Amino acid sequence: MANELVEKLIEAGAHFGHRVSRWNPKMEPYIYGRKNLIHIIDIRETLRGMLRAKKYLNQVAAQGSLVLFVGTKRQASEVVQREALRCGMPFVSERWLGGALTNFRTVRDRMKRLDELETIMNSERINEYSKKMQSSLNREYRKIYRNLNGLRILNRLPECLVIVDPKKEKNAVREAKALGITTVALIDTDCDPTQIDLPIPGNDDGIRSIDLIIKQLADAVLAGRAENPEMQKKAGGEAKNDVTAEMVAKAESMA
């Protein structure tokens, strides 16, 4: 199994780091060498980090806690959303809102507003408003949906964050550290591994690398949820997101 994973990681290019000039010296223990001015990540360290993270996420999901997936860079956004939905966990794939964790109560209030707008738009009440007001409500809805839709099932603070590129998601890392929330992250050679509780050294720019590693972590979450019947009963976030995706399309057509 381990050899098979190593082969998949190499095929996905998970061992390619950044240019030597961009490295963070704290990543030295995870670097195998360099080739053509590019750092090569030790794939054995990638495998160790991933297996540790999978074991931890399995335990978190099995005890019924939440895992928040975070990845807003272009290469990670779609993968993070897809895999989070697949394992029934919240996600941030567009933009990290400042205070998403440290000011959680305010964020929950905004999500109530999202539900309120959906109720209006999905009923005859929308026809009671003028065309100008309808357009304004549509714009407000699209904005809140884009930023907060992935957090709908985040009814309490998560046990941990799964992050793609903590350098890019530094605000999420900072809030997690302030609240004592565990961080699991895919980190490249330009990142600081000391800021992350469970680092997975690997290529955080390649779509194939991100896809493979996040999929493995989501599989661990699914396995953990399968051990907890209560979590299975609470599943259904994906269906909710399908409905709201249709609402966004409707709002865009009405704008």
Short mmCIF file of C-alpha atoms in Angstrom, two decimals:
data_model
loop_
_atom_site.label_atom_id
_atom_site.label_comp_id
_atom_site.label_asym_id
_atom_site.label_seq_id
_atom_site.Cartn_x
_atom_site.Cartn_y
_atom_site.Cartn_z
CA MET A 1 0.00 0.00 0.00
CA ALA A 2 2.82 2.43 0.95
CA ASN A 3 4.75 1.68 -2.26
CA GLU A 4 1.61 2.25 -4.31
CA LEU A 5 1.06 5.62 -2.63
CA VAL A 6 4.69 6.62 -3.24
CA GLU A 7 4.29 5.84 -6.94
CA LYS A 8 1.09 7.90 -7.11
CA LEU A 9 2.77 10.81 -5.31
CA ILE A 10 5.70 10.76 -7.75
CA GLU A 11 3.38 10.52 -10.76
CA ALA A 12 1.44 13.52 -9.42
CA GLY A 13 4.65 15.53 -9.04
CA ALA A 14 4.25 15.91 -5.29
CA HIS A 15 8.04 15.92 -4.89
CA PHE A 16 8.63 19.13 -6.87
CA GLY A 17 9.31 22.14 -4.66
CA HIS A 18 9.94 25.78 -5.49
CA ARG A 19 13.06 27.38 -6.88
CA VAL A 20 16.04 27.17 -4.55
CA SER A 21 16.05 30.96 -4.15
CA ARG A 22 12.53 30.90 -2.65
CA TRP A 23 13.03 28.24 0.00
CA ASN A 24 12.40 28.55 3.72
CA PRO A 25 15.44 27.15 5.59
CA LYS A 26 13.11 25.53 8.16
CA MET A 27 12.01 23.13 5.39
CA GLU A 28 15.51 21.64 5.14
CA PRO A 29 14.61 18.37 6.97
CA TYR A 30 11.99 17.66 4.31
CA ILE A 31 14.19 18.34 1.27
CA TYR A 32 15.94 15.47 -0.55
CA GLY A 33 18.08 17.58 -2.84
CA ARG A 34 17.98 19.97 -5.76
CA LYS A 35 17.78 19.65 -9.53
CA ASN A 36 17.97 22.45 -12.10
CA LEU A 37 17.67 25.05 -9.32
CA ILE A 38 14.48 23.39 -8.05
CA HIS A 39 14.27 21.80 -4.61
CA ILE A 40 13.18 18.17 -4.57
CA ILE A 41 11.01 17.21 -1.59
CA ASP A 42 11.77 13.89 0.13
CA ILE A 43 8.76 11.81 -0.91
CA ARG A 44 9.25 9.61 2.17
CA GLU A 45 8.55 12.64 4.34
CA THR A 46 5.47 13.40 2.25
CA LEU A 47 4.20 9.87 2.85
CA ARG A 48 4.95 10.01 6.59
CA GLY A 49 3.18 13.34 6.95
CA MET A 50 0.16 12.16 4.99
CA LEU A 51 -0.20 8.92 6.96
CA ARG A 52 0.05 10.80 10.28
CA ALA A 53 -2.56 13.29 9.09
CA LYS A 54 -4.90 10.53 7.87
CA LYS A 55 -4.71 8.74 11.21
CA TYR A 56 -5.49 11.95 13.08
CA LEU A 57 -8.36 12.98 10.78
CA ASN A 58 -9.87 9.52 11.06
CA GLN A 59 -9.96 9.90 14.85
CA VAL A 60 -11.39 13.44 14.65
CA ALA A 61 -14.21 12.35 12.33
CA ALA A 62 -14.92 9.22 14.36
CA GLN A 63 -15.56 11.29 17.49
CA GLY A 64 -18.04 13.50 15.61
CA SER A 65 -15.91 16.63 15.37
CA LEU A 66 -15.71 18.94 12.36
CA VAL A 67 -12.82 19.33 9.92
CA LEU A 68 -12.65 22.61 8.01
CA PHE A 69 -11.00 22.37 4.57
CA VAL A 70 -9.30 25.59 3.41
CA GLY A 71 -7.80 26.30 -0.01
CA THR A 72 -8.49 29.53 -1.88
CA LYS A 73 -5.72 29.51 -4.47
CA ARG A 74 -6.83 28.79 -8.03
CA GLN A 75 -5.23 25.33 -8.17
CA ALA A 76 -6.83 24.22 -4.90
CA SER A 77 -10.26 25.83 -4.87
CA GLU A 78 -12.20 23.26 -6.89
CA VAL A 79 -10.49 20.27 -5.27
CA VAL A 80 -11.10 21.57 -1.73
CA GLN A 81 -14.78 22.21 -2.43
CA ARG A 82 -15.34 18.84 -4.10
CA GLU A 83 -13.59 16.76 -1.45
CA ALA A 84 -15.11 18.64 1.48
CA LEU A 85 -18.58 18.08 0.04
CA ARG A 86 -17.78 14.43 -0.58
CA CYS A 87 -16.91 13.83 3.07
CA GLY A 88 -19.63 16.15 4.42
CA MET A 89 -17.34 18.76 5.97
CA PRO A 90 -17.30 22.58 5.79
CA PHE A 91 -14.89 24.40 3.48
CA VAL A 92 -13.53 27.77 2.38
CA SER A 93 -12.58 27.77 -1.29
CA GLU A 94 -13.11 31.37 -2.41
CA ARG A 95 -11.93 33.83 0.21
CA TRP A 96 -11.04 33.58 3.88
CA LEU A 97 -13.12 36.14 5.75
CA GLY A 98 -11.22 37.76 8.59
CA GLY A 99 -12.71 36.56 11.86
CA ALA A 100 -14.27 33.44 10.34
CA LEU A 101 -13.17 31.60 13.49
CA THR A 102 -12.24 34.27 16.02
CA ASN A 103 -15.46 36.20 15.35
CA PHE A 104 -17.58 33.11 14.78
CA ARG A 105 -20.82 34.53 16.19
CA THR A 106 -20.89 37.35 13.62
CA VAL A 107 -20.26 34.88 10.80
CA ARG A 108 -23.17 32.75 12.00
CA ASP A 109 -25.39 35.84 11.85
CA ARG A 110 -24.40 36.40 8.23
CA MET A 111 -25.30 32.80 7.45
CA LYS A 112 -28.77 33.43 8.90
CA ARG A 113 -29.06 36.31 6.46
CA LEU A 114 -28.12 33.91 3.64
CA ASP A 115 -30.96 31.58 4.67
CA GLU A 116 -33.32 34.56 4.86
CA LEU A 117 -32.42 35.68 1.33
CA GLU A 118 -32.91 32.17 -0.02
CA THR A 119 -36.36 32.01 1.55
CA ILE A 120 -37.31 35.29 -0.13
CA MET A 121 -35.94 34.33 -3.53
CA ASN A 122 -37.49 30.89 -3.48
CA SER A 123 -41.01 32.18 -2.82
CA GLU A 124 -43.53 34.60 -4.23
CA ARG A 125 -42.24 37.25 -1.83
CA ILE A 126 -39.56 38.22 -4.34
CA ASN A 127 -42.29 39.64 -6.59
CA GLU A 128 -43.30 42.08 -3.86
CA TYR A 129 -40.05 43.99 -4.39
CA SER A 130 -39.26 46.46 -7.14
CA LYS A 131 -36.92 45.43 -9.96
CA LYS A 132 -34.19 47.58 -8.46
CA MET A 133 -34.60 45.97 -5.03
CA GLN A 134 -34.65 42.48 -6.55
CA SER A 135 -31.36 43.23 -8.27
CA SER A 136 -29.90 44.50 -4.99
CA LEU A 137 -31.03 41.36 -3.13
CA ASN A 138 -29.55 39.17 -5.88
CA ARG A 139 -26.17 40.89 -5.58
CA GLU A 140 -26.20 40.57 -1.79
CA TYR A 141 -27.14 36.92 -2.06
CA ARG A 142 -24.38 36.07 -4.54
CA LYS A 143 -21.76 37.80 -2.41
CA ILE A 144 -22.74 36.09 0.85
CA TYR A 145 -23.16 32.74 -0.91
CA ARG A 146 -19.71 32.94 -2.49
CA ASN A 147 -18.01 33.69 0.83
CA LEU A 148 -20.06 31.65 3.30
CA ASN A 149 -21.85 28.81 1.52
CA GLY A 150 -19.12 26.32 2.43
CA LEU A 151 -19.48 27.18 6.12
CA ARG A 152 -23.19 26.36 6.36
CA ILE A 153 -22.66 23.17 8.37
CA LEU A 154 -20.06 24.81 10.61
CA ASN A 155 -22.47 25.05 13.57
CA ARG A 156 -19.54 25.01 16.01
CA LEU A 157 -15.81 25.61 15.88
CA PRO A 158 -13.90 22.87 14.02
CA GLU A 159 -11.51 20.49 15.71
CA CYS A 160 -8.94 21.05 12.98
CA LEU A 161 -8.20 22.79 9.68
CA VAL A 162 -6.91 21.07 6.54
CA ILE A 163 -5.03 23.75 4.61
CA VAL A 164 -3.48 23.93 1.16
CA ASP A 165 -0.52 26.33 1.26
CA PRO A 166 -0.41 27.88 4.76
CA LYS A 167 1.67 30.76 3.36
CA LYS A 168 -1.29 31.78 1.22
CA GLU A 169 -3.77 31.02 4.04
CA LYS A 170 -1.77 32.77 6.77
CA ASN A 171 -4.87 34.42 8.23
CA ALA A 172 -6.59 31.05 8.68
CA VAL A 173 -3.46 29.66 10.34
CA ARG A 174 -3.25 32.68 12.64
CA GLU A 175 -6.87 32.33 13.77
CA ALA A 176 -6.51 28.58 14.31
CA LYS A 177 -3.41 29.10 16.47
CA ALA A 178 -5.16 31.79 18.51
CA LEU A 179 -8.01 29.37 19.29
CA GLY A 180 -5.86 26.27 19.80
CA ILE A 181 -7.31 24.54 16.72
CA THR A 182 -5.08 21.86 15.19
CA THR A 183 -3.75 22.54 11.68
CA VAL A 184 -2.99 19.96 9.00
CA ALA A 185 -1.39 21.45 5.90
CA LEU A 186 0.15 20.65 2.54
CA ILE A 187 3.33 22.73 2.66
CA ASP A 188 5.82 23.52 -0.09
CA THR A 189 9.49 24.46 0.27
CA ASP A 190 8.65 28.16 0.75
CA CYS A 191 6.52 27.55 3.88
CA ASP A 192 7.32 27.56 7.59
CA PRO A 193 6.54 24.05 8.94
CA THR A 194 6.87 25.20 12.56
CA GLN A 195 3.54 27.05 12.21
CA ILE A 196 1.69 23.82 11.40
CA ASP A 197 0.84 20.99 13.80
CA LEU A 198 0.80 18.21 11.18
CA PRO A 199 2.73 19.28 8.07
CA ILE A 200 2.61 17.29 4.83
CA PRO A 201 5.60 18.39 2.74
CA GLY A 202 4.67 18.39 -0.94
CA ASN A 203 3.92 20.37 -4.05
CA ASP A 204 1.11 22.79 -3.17
CA ASP A 205 0.93 24.37 -6.62
CA GLY A 206 0.36 21.34 -8.84
CA ILE A 207 -3.31 20.45 -9.33
CA ARG A 208 -2.57 16.70 -9.50
CA SER A 209 -0.54 16.81 -6.30
CA ILE A 210 -3.20 18.78 -4.42
CA ASP A 211 -5.95 16.52 -5.77
CA LEU A 212 -4.22 13.32 -4.68
CA ILE A 213 -3.32 14.45 -1.17
CA ILE A 214 -6.61 16.18 -0.34
CA LYS A 215 -8.51 13.17 -1.67
CA GLN A 216 -6.51 10.90 0.64
CA LEU A 217 -7.32 13.13 3.62
CA ALA A 218 -11.01 13.24 2.69
CA ASP A 219 -11.02 9.43 2.48
CA ALA A 220 -9.70 9.32 6.06
CA VAL A 221 -12.51 11.62 7.19
CA LEU A 222 -15.09 9.42 5.44
CA ALA A 223 -13.67 6.31 7.09
CA GLY A 224 -13.88 8.00 10.48
CA ARG A 225 -17.46 9.12 9.89
CA ALA A 226 -18.42 5.57 8.92
CA GLU A 227 -17.43 4.53 12.45
CA ASN A 228 -19.84 7.09 13.93
CA PRO A 229 -23.56 6.43 13.15
CA GLU A 230 -24.54 9.88 14.46
CA MET A 231 -22.36 11.57 11.87
CA GLN A 232 -23.99 9.55 9.13
CA LYS A 233 -27.41 10.82 10.25
CA LYS A 234 -26.18 14.40 10.03
CA ALA A 235 -24.91 13.98 6.49
CA GLY A 236 -26.73 16.01 3.87
CA GLY A 237 -24.64 19.11 3.47
CA GLU A 238 -23.90 18.17 -0.14
CA ALA A 239 -27.59 18.10 -1.04
CA LYS A 240 -28.03 21.50 0.61
CA ASN A 241 -25.18 22.90 -1.46
CA ASP A 242 -26.69 21.50 -4.67
CA VAL A 243 -29.90 23.40 -3.95
CA THR A 244 -28.11 26.67 -3.21
CA ALA A 245 -26.00 26.32 -6.36
CA GLU A 246 -29.25 26.35 -8.33
CA MET A 247 -30.29 29.46 -6.41
CA VAL A 248 -27.09 31.26 -7.42
CA ALA A 249 -27.69 30.44 -11.07
CA LYS A 250 -31.22 31.81 -10.72
CA ALA A 251 -29.94 34.98 -9.06
CA GLU A 252 -27.40 35.56 -11.83
CA SER A 253 -30.07 35.18 -14.50
CA MET A 254 -32.30 37.70 -12.71
CA ALA A 255 -29.54 40.28 -12.17
#
